[in-house]
Amino acid sequence: MSQAKPGDTVRMHYTGSLADGSQFDSSQGRDPLEFQLGTGQIIPGLDNALQGMTEGDTKQVVIEPAEAYGDRDPARIQAVPREQIPEHIPTDPGTQLQMQTPDGQTLPVTVTEANDSEVTLDANHPLAGQQLTFDVQLVEIKEAG
């Protein structure tokens, strides 16, 4: 039976949870996630863990922040004067917004604090700084070539 290797297209079911046991994502009830191994389409720690698995294999993988979404970067948190945010834009903590960078790129941010004078926006990935646990089942391997 073939083992998954970089360049292969694989399909997997997964459930992702945090260190406290809370689930943040799952493919249950959906089609398996399909992607090409070794091409950066998923986080590095999970990509590496799938290599060498065969169809039908299951495993639990614990991934540290450096191999997932990185550590939280304080430089990616910024307080913006409230008057710079249009009134119709919600600013409740936890609200996900999109900003545009000076070069035209879209940047997702999360409101972390808001008061009468400023709104604090966090551009870190919501899972940055988190240790992630994935329960995975490799459903299918389509070999490269």
XYZ file of C-alpha atoms in Angstrom:
145
model
C 0.000 0.000 0.000
C 1.400 3.392 -0.922
C 2.463 5.962 1.626
C 1.577 9.644 1.330
C 4.506 11.729 0.094
C 5.076 15.320 -1.075
C 3.347 15.947 -4.407
C 0.538 13.451 -3.751
C -3.013 14.743 -3.536
C -4.617 13.430 -0.364
C -8.063 13.535 1.193
C -8.471 13.483 4.954
C -11.072 13.843 7.656
C -9.955 15.801 10.692
C -11.049 17.328 13.965
C -8.953 20.167 15.387
C -8.981 21.071 19.062
C -7.156 23.383 21.439
C -5.178 22.449 24.565
C -8.320 22.978 26.690
C -10.164 20.374 24.580
C -12.430 22.842 22.767
C -12.941 22.045 19.087
C -12.111 24.787 16.558
C -12.744 22.951 13.276
C -13.821 19.601 11.863
C -14.588 18.005 8.522
C -17.289 15.815 10.099
C -20.496 16.098 8.103
C -18.572 17.488 5.104
C -16.474 16.042 2.323
C -12.897 15.204 3.329
C -10.370 18.017 2.944
C -8.387 17.555 -0.292
C -4.995 19.126 -0.894
C -1.525 18.442 -2.286
C 1.075 17.420 0.291
C 4.236 19.477 0.571
C 2.925 22.579 -1.195
C 2.049 24.799 1.766
C -1.716 24.409 1.393
C -2.090 23.442 5.072
C -0.075 24.229 8.199
C 3.441 22.702 8.135
C 3.044 20.510 11.228
C -0.002 18.754 9.828
C 1.490 18.461 6.349
C 4.588 16.776 7.814
C 2.534 14.457 10.048
C 0.561 13.065 7.102
C 3.649 12.071 5.141
C 4.200 8.330 5.414
C 0.583 7.531 6.316
C -1.383 5.053 4.186
C -5.051 5.095 3.200
C -7.278 4.398 6.196
C -4.614 5.312 8.772
C -5.680 7.436 11.728
C -3.525 9.351 14.174
C -3.567 12.162 16.669
C -1.056 14.948 16.064
C -0.089 17.711 18.505
C 1.311 20.758 16.711
C 3.206 23.571 18.405
C 2.580 27.189 17.317
C 5.819 27.388 15.274
C 4.501 24.599 12.993
C 0.937 25.989 12.919
C 0.029 29.693 12.825
C 3.110 30.998 14.644
C 3.396 32.865 17.903
C 1.264 35.906 18.630
C 3.053 39.029 17.419
C 2.370 42.153 19.516
C 3.357 44.295 16.522
C 0.230 43.006 14.736
C -2.034 44.608 17.365
C -2.883 48.263 16.805
C -5.146 50.838 18.417
C -6.952 52.973 15.847
C -8.721 56.268 16.626
C -12.465 55.589 16.639
C -13.122 58.430 14.165
C -11.147 56.492 11.509
C -13.752 53.703 11.549
C -17.061 54.450 9.817
C -20.069 54.489 12.177
C -21.848 51.632 10.374
C -18.929 49.232 11.034
C -19.505 47.089 14.166
C -16.724 47.367 16.761
C -17.859 44.885 19.409
C -14.928 42.824 20.758
C -14.645 39.574 18.816
C -15.972 41.105 15.583
C -13.973 40.071 12.523
C -13.295 42.875 10.046
C -11.239 43.323 6.913
C -8.857 46.206 6.418
C -6.962 47.236 3.336
C -3.199 47.661 3.554
C -1.486 50.604 1.812
C -0.503 48.258 -1.042
C -4.121 47.134 -1.569
C -3.980 43.744 0.173
C -6.956 42.640 2.301
C -6.014 41.983 5.928
C -8.405 40.171 8.286
C -8.449 41.665 11.804
C -10.361 41.013 15.018
C -11.635 43.738 17.315
C -10.159 43.039 20.766
C -11.172 46.224 22.607
C -13.274 49.284 21.908
C -13.994 52.457 23.865
C -15.139 55.984 23.028
C -11.743 57.098 21.731
C -10.165 54.053 20.049
C -10.643 50.539 18.713
C -7.925 47.899 19.141
C -7.477 45.602 16.133
C -5.526 42.342 16.130
C -4.154 41.076 12.796
C -2.736 37.863 14.295
C -4.391 34.656 13.070
C -7.038 33.659 15.658
C -5.102 30.420 16.321
C -1.658 32.089 16.583
C 0.157 31.110 19.763
C -2.027 28.034 20.267
C -0.947 24.414 20.522
C -3.271 22.500 18.179
C -4.342 18.856 18.322
C -5.660 17.149 15.211
C -7.333 13.758 15.031
C -6.893 12.780 11.395
C -7.926 9.923 9.111
C -6.230 9.671 5.737
C -9.080 8.737 3.385
C -7.376 8.649 -0.011
C -4.005 9.110 -1.716
C -3.800 10.113 -5.391
C -0.158 9.610 -6.250
C 1.689 12.367 -8.081
C 2.677 11.769 -11.654
